[in-house]
XYZ file of C-alpha atoms in Angstrom:
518
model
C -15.115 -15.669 -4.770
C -11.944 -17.032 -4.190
C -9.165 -17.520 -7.029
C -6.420 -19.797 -6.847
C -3.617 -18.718 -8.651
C -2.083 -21.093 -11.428
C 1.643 -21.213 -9.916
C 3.119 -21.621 -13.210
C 1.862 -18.515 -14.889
C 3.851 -16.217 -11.919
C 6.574 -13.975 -12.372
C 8.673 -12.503 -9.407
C 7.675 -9.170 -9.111
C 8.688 -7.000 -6.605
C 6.028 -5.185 -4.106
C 5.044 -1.665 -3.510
C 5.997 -2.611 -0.593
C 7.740 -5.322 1.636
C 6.439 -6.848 4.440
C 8.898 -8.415 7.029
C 8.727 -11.727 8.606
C 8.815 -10.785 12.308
C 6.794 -9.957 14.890
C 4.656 -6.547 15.322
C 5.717 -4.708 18.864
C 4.727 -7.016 21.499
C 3.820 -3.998 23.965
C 0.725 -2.732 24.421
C -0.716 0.014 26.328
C -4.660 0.745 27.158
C -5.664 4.414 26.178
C -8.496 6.106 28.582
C -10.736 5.355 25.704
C -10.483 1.388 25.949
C -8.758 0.702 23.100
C -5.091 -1.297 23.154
C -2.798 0.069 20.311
C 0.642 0.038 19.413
C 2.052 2.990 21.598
C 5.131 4.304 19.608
C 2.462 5.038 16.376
C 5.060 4.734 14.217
C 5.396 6.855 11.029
C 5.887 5.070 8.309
C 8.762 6.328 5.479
C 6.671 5.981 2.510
C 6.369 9.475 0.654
C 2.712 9.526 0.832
C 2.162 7.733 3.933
C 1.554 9.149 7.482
C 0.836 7.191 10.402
C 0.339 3.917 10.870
C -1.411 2.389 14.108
C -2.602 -0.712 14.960
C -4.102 -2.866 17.879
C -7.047 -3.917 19.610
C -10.427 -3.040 21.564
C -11.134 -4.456 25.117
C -13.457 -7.572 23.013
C -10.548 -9.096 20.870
C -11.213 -6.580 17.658
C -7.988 -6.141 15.910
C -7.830 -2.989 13.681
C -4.542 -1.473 11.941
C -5.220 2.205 10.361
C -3.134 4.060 7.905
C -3.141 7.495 6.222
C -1.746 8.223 2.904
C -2.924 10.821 0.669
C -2.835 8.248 -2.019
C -4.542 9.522 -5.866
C -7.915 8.231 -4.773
C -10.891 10.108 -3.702
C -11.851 7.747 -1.051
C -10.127 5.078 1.323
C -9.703 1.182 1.115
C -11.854 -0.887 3.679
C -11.038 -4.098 4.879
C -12.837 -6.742 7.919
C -11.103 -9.715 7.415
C -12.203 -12.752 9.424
C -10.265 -15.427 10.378
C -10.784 -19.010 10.007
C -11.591 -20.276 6.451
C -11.688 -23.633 5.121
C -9.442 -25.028 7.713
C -11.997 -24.627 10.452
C -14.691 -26.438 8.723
C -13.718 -29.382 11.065
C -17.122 -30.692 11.810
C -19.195 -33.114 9.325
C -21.104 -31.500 6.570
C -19.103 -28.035 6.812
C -16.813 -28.093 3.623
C -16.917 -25.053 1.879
C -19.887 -23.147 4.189
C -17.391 -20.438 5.253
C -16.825 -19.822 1.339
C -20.558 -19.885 1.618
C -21.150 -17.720 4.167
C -19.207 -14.873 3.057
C -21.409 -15.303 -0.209
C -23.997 -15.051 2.093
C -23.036 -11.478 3.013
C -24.246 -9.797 0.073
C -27.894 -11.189 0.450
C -28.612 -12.042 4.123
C -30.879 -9.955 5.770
C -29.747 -7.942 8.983
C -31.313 -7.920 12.396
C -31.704 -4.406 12.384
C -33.169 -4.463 8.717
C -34.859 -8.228 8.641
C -36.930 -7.704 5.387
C -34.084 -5.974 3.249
C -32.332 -8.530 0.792
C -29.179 -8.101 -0.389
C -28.541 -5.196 2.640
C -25.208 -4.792 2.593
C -25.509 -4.295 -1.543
C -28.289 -2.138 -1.714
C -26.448 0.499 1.309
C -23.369 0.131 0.405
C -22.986 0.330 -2.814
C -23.782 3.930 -3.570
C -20.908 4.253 -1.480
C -18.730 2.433 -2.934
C -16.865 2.070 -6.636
C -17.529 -1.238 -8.303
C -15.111 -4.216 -8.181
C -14.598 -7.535 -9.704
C -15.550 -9.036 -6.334
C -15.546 -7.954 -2.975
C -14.850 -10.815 -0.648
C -12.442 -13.832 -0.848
C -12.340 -16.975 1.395
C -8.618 -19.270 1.865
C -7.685 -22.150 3.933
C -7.389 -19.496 6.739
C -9.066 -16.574 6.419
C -12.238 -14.580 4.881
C -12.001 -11.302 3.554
C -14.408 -8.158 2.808
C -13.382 -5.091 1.274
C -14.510 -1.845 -0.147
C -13.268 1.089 -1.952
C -15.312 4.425 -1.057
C -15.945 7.382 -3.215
C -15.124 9.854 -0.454
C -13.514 10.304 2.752
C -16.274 11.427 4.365
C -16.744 10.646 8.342
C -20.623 9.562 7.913
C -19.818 7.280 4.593
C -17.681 5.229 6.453
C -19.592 4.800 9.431
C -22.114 3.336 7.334
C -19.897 1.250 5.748
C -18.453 0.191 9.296
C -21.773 -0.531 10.436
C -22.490 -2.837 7.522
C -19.372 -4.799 8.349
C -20.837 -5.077 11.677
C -23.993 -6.420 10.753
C -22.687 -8.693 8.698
C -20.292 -10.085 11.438
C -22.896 -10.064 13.980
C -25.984 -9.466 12.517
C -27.545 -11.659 9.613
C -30.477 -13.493 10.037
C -29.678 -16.205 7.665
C -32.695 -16.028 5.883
C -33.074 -19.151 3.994
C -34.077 -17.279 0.440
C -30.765 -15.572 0.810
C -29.039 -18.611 1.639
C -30.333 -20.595 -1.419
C -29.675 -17.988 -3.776
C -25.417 -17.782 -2.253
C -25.660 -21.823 -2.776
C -26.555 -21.408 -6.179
C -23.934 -18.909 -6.933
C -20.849 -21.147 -5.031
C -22.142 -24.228 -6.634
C -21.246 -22.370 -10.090
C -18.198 -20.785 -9.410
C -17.102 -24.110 -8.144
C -18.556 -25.504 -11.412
C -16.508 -23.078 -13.086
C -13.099 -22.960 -11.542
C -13.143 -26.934 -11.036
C -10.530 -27.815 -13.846
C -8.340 -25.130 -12.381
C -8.497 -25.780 -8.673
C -7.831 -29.662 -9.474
C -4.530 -28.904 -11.066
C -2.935 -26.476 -8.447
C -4.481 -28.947 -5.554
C -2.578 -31.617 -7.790
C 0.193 -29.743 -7.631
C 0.529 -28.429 -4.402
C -0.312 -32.591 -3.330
C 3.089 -33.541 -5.065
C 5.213 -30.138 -4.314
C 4.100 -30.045 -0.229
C 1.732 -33.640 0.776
C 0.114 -32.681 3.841
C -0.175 -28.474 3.491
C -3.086 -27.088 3.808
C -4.317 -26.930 -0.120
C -3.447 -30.244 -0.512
C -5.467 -31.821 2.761
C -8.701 -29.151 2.284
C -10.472 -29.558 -0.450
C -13.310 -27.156 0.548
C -13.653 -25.605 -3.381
C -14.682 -28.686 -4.625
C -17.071 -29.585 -1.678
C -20.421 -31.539 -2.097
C -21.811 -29.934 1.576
C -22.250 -26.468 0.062
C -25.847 -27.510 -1.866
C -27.177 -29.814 0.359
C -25.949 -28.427 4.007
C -28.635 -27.639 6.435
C -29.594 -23.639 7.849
C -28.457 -24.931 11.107
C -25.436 -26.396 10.207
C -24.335 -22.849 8.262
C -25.787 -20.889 11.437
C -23.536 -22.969 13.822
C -20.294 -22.411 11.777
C -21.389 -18.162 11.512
C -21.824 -17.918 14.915
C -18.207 -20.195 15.666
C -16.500 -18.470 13.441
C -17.355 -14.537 13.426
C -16.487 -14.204 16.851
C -14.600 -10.164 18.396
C -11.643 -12.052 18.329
C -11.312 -13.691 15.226
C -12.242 -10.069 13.607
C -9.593 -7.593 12.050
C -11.006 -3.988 10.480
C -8.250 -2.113 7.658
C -8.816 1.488 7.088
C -6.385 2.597 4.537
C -6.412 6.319 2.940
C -6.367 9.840 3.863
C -7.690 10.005 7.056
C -7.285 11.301 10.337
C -6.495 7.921 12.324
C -8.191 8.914 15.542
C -11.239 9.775 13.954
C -11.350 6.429 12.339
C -10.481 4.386 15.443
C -13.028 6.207 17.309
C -15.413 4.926 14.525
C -14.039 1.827 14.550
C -14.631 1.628 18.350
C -18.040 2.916 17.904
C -18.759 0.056 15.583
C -17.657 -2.581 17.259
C -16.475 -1.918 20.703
C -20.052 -3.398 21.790
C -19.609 -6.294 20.384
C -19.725 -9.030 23.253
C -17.130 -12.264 23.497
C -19.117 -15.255 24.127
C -18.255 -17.368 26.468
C -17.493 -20.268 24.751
C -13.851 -20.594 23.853
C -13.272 -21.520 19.968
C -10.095 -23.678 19.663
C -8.338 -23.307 16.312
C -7.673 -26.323 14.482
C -3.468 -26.156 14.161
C -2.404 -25.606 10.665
C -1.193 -28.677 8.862
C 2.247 -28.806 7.934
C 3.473 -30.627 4.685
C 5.195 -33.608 5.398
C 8.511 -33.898 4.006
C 8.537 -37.680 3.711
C 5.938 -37.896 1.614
C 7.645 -35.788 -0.966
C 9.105 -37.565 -3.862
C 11.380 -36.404 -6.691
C 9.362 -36.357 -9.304
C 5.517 -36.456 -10.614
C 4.276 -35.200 -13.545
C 0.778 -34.272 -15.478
C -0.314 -35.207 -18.325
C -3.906 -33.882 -18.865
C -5.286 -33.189 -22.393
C -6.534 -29.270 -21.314
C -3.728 -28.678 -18.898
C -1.165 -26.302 -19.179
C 2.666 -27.041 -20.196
C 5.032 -26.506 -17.611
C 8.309 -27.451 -16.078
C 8.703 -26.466 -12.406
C 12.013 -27.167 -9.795
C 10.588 -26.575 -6.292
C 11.714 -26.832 -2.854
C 9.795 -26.249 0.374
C 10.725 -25.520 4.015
C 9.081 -24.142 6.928
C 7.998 -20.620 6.742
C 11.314 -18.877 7.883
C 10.984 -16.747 10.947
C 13.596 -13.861 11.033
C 15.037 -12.053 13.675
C 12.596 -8.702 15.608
C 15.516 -6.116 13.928
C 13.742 -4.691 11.005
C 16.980 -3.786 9.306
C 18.091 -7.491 9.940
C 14.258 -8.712 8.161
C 15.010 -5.972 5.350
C 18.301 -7.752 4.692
C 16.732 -10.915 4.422
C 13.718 -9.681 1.884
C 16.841 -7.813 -0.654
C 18.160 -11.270 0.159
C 15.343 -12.733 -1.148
C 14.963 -10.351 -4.432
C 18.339 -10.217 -5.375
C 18.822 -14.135 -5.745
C 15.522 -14.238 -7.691
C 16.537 -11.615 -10.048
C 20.197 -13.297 -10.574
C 17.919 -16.522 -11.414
C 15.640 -14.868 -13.420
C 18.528 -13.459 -15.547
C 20.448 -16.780 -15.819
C 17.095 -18.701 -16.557
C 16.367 -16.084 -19.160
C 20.021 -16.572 -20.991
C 19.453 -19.881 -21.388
C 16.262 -19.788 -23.229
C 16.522 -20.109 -26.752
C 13.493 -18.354 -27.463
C 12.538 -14.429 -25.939
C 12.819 -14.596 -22.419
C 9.150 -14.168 -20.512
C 8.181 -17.542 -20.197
C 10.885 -18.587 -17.351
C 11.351 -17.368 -13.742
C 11.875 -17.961 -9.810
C 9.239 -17.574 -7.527
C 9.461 -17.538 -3.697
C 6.218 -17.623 -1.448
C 6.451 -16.994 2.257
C 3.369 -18.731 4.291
C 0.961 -18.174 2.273
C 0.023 -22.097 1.844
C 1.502 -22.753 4.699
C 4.952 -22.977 3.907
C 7.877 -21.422 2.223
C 8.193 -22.463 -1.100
C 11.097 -21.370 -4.182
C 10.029 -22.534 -7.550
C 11.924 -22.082 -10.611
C 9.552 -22.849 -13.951
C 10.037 -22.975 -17.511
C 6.719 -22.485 -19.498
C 7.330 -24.954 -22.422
C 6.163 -24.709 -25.977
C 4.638 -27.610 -27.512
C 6.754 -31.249 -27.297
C 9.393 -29.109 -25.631
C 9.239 -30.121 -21.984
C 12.838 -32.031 -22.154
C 14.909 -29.210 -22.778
C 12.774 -27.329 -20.296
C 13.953 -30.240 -17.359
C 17.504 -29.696 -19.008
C 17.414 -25.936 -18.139
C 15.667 -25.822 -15.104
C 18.105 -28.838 -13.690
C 21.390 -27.242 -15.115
C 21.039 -23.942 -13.222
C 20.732 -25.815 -10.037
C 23.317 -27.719 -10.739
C 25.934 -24.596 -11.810
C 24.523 -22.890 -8.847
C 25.231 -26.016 -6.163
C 28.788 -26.365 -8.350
C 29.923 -22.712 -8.282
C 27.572 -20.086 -7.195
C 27.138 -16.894 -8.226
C 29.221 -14.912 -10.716
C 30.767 -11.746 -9.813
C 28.846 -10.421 -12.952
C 25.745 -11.586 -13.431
C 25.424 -10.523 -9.331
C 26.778 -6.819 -9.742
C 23.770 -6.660 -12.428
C 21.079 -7.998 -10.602
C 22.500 -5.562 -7.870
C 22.019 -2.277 -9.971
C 18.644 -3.685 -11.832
C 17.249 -4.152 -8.104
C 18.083 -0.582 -7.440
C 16.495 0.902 -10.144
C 13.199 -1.289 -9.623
C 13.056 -0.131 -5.775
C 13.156 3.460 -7.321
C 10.833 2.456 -9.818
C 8.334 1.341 -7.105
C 8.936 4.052 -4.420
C 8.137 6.693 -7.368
C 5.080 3.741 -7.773
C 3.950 3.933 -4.400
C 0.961 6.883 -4.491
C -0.667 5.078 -7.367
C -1.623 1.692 -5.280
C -4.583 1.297 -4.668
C -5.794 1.873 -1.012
C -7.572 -1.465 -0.741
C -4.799 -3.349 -2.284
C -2.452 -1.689 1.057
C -5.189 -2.663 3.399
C -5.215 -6.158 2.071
C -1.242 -6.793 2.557
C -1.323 -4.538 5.567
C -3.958 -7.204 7.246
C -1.868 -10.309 6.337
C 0.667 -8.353 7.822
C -0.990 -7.525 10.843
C -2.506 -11.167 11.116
C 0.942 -13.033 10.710
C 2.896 -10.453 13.126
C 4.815 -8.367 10.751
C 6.190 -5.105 10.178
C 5.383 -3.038 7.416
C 8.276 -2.162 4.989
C 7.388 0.825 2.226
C 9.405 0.355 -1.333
C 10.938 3.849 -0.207
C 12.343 2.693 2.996
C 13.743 -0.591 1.758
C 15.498 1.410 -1.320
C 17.586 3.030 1.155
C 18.323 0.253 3.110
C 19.497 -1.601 -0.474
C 21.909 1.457 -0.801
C 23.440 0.830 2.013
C 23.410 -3.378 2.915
C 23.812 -3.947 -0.637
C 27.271 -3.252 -1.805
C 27.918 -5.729 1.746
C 26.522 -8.328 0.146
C 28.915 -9.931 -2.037
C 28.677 -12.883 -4.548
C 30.008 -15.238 -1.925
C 27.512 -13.755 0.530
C 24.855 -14.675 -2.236
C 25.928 -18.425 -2.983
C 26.015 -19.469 0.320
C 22.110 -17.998 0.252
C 21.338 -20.078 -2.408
C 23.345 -23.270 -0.375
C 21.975 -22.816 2.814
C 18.168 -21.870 0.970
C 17.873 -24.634 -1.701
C 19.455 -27.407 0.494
C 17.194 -27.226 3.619
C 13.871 -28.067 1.407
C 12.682 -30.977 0.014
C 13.678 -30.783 -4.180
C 10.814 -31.587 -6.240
C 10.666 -31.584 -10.112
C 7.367 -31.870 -11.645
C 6.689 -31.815 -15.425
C 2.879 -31.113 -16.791
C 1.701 -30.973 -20.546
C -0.385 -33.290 -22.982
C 2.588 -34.647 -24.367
C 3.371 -37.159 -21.270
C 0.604 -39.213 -22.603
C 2.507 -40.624 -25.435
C 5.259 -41.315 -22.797
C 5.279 -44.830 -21.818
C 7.286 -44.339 -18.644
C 7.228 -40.560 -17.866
C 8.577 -40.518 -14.663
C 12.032 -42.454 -15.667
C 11.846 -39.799 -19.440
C 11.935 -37.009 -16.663
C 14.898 -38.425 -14.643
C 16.683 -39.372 -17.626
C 16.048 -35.403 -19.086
C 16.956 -33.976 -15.641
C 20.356 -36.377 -15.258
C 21.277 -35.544 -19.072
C 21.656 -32.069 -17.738
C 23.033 -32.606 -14.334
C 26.444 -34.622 -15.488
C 28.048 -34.485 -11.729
C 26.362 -37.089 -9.387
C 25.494 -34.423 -6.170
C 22.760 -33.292 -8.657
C 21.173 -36.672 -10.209
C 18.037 -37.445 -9.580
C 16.382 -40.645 -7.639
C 17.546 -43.997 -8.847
C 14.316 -45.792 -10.829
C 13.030 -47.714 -7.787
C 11.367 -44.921 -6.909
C 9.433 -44.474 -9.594
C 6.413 -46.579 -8.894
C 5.955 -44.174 -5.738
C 5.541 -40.820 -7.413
C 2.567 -38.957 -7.456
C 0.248 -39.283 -10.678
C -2.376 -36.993 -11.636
């Protein structure tokens, strides 16, 4: 059930809401009830959100609960488990924790060992339909549900499902051959795909986790054995490994009390799971340019660097500075990009990811037409170059300033129309990285204030300090590259044409019999 996303088709868009890159109160205190939680319960600024509390039984269970009244007659569920792909470290394992969460849907329970498909058939007159309900990445797995009501007893039977299914399948091996067969297809299916990003992310960051696991493509998932899925289950869905999201209008303590209910009983084991550390890309392995040149692939130009996922100071007005930071360069970039392009903008943008491969990463990407690719190089390489030159202008910054505004204001009117189990999926990766939680409402008045202080110089030394710490990558993909006899030096040569100054040429051709092919 997982989807990579195809890099190249992403716009910058800005969130309902923003979450900040620093840690979640460190502070705990232990309520007469047994549970930890945060103990200031903050309430959030949203305009349809109330409070927001998170923390953790005696057994490890994390759990973060917030109320909103929302437009939805139910609430968004969440159990998120962590450890995906990157803690299939043991022979035979690739791609069983995709697998298992497959498994979910069809396993029998202990407490109902002849019911197929258990957590379907219960839950799903519960429930609204969805496109899927589960998702596995290099580091997590994720199950969620939207409910038709807000009713105490519906989602205690939804909470107890997620329990069974974190403590309580059987395994059965009808259910597990009939998840194999579905895995094997969707890998079948989403092959061609998955091979270009994982091409991609090998030349953009060598060494990151969606370059080194290559768990969607695995061989293990038909042939693996019941014991060898049973052993990674039972290491991996472990109380403290386990995270529960309640999102919607609710009353929180009822919740957590059901949430204790459900899974305060739920025993640690006594054997300690070490975590495999996540792999960071390795910078030396990073060369200047690679390129594509598949017959099906898609056409596109893309400028990249990548650093290590920033970590920004415990002052939540200091980590809302750095996300309008973040917004208003990409918007000034988007603009410029979109001037430059001869044809209707749409096809152009900047794109900054924070962690979630592993790294930071800021892409700018030019989605060619046909045979175009060298003017796309030229444009992509001349705004970096004007920017390293001279910065921002006074202009073009003043209008990304007042178009930022009047998105926030867009997006804090926005904010009762997302969807409850969309907030309980960002408020877990929230939760699980040690973040705060930032509404569109609260940031918009934080813009009003930090943003006339940040001036144009303010900006360029952003874009100084931001593009010069990574490792610059350019890497050109369409059909046309075949005809190219040398496509690596036809890439330098487009990219240099535009730079003109020196500071901004690419690698000299001795390098070129070290970039990365696909």
């Amino acid at each position: 059930m997982k989807k990579y996303a195809r890099v190249s088709a992403r716009l910058m868009s800005i969130p309902l809401f923003v979450l900040s890159l620093s840690g979640l109160p460190a502070e705990k205190v232990v309520a007469s009830d047994g549970i930890t939680s945060d103990p200031a319960k903050p309430t959030l600024s949203g305009n349809d959100w109330g409070r927001l509390v998170t923390g953790s039984l005696k057994n490890g269970v994390r759990f973060a609960i917030l109320s909103r009244r929302g437009n939805e007659p139910g609430v968004g569920l969440l159990m998120r488990n962590e450890g995906g792909f990157i803690a299939e470290r043991r022979p035979g394992e690739r791609g069983l924790a995709h697998l298992i969460e497959h498994v979910v849907f069809h396993s029998p329970t202990v407490g109902s060992p002849e019911d197929l498909d258990h957590l379907k058939r219960v839950g799903m007159p519960l429930t609204f339909p969805a496109p899927n309900a589960g998702s596995t990445s290099w580091r997590e797995t994720n199950y969620y549900l939207s409910t038709r009501t807000t009713a105490l007893g519906d989602l205690d039977a939804l909470l107890s499902l997620f329990r069974e299914a974190a403590a309580g399948m059987t395994l059965r091996t009808d259910a597990v051959d009939t998840s194999r067969g579905e895995v094997t297809r969707e890998m079948a299916d989403k092959k061609f795909g998955n091979d270009i990003y994982a091409n991609y992310i090998g030349a953009i960051a060598p060494g990151s986790p969606n370059d080194m696991i290559d768990a969607q493509n695995s061989d293990d998932v038909p042939s693996a054995g019941i014991d060898t899925v049973r052993a990674l289950y039972e290491r991996l869905y472990r109380p403290e490994n386990m995270m529960i999201v309640v999102v919607g209008n609710v009353k929180v303590d009822e919740v957590k009390a059901l949430i204790e209910k459900r899974f305060g009983d739920w025993k640690r084991t006594r054997t300690t799971s070490h975590r495999a550390p996540t792999p960071m890309f390795q910078r030396d392995r990073i060369r200047p340019i690679s390129f594509s040149a598949l017959a099906q692939g898609r056409r596109t130009a893309l400028l990249t660097v990548v650093m290590p996922t920033r970590i920004s100071s415990s002052s939540r007005a200091q980590q809302a500075q750095a996300e309008l930071m973040d917004l208003l360069v990409t918007r000034v970039i988007n603009d410029r990009l979109a001037a430059l392009q001869p044809t209707p903008p749409g096809k152009v943008g900047m794109f900054i990811e924070n962690g979630e491969q592993g790294h930071r990463q800021i892409m700018l990407w030019d989605n060619f037409n046909a045979d175009l690719w060298a003017p796309a190089v030229a444009r992509l390489r001349q705004t970096t170059c004007e920017l390293a030159r001279a910065g921002f202008t006074t202009g073009e910054w003043a209008m990304a300033k007042r178009n930022l505004i009047a998105d926030l204001e867009h997006r804090a009117a926005e904010m009762p129309r997302a969807a409850n189990v969309d907030l309980a999926k960002d408020l877990s990766h929230a939760l699980a990285d040690g973040r705060h939680l930032i509404p569109s409402d609260e940031l918009l008045r934080y813009a009003r204030i930090r943003l006339p202080r940040m001036d144009t110089r303010s900006g360029s030394k952003w874009w100084s300090r931001q593009w010069g710490s990574g490792v610059e990558h350019l890497r050109v993909e369409g059909p046309e590259l075949a005809k190219v006899a040398d496509p690596v030096s036809a890439i330098r040569q487009a990219a240099n044409g535009a730079s003109g100054a020196s500071p901004c040429r690419m690698a000299s051709p001795a390098l070129s019999d070290q970039m990365r092919r696909s």
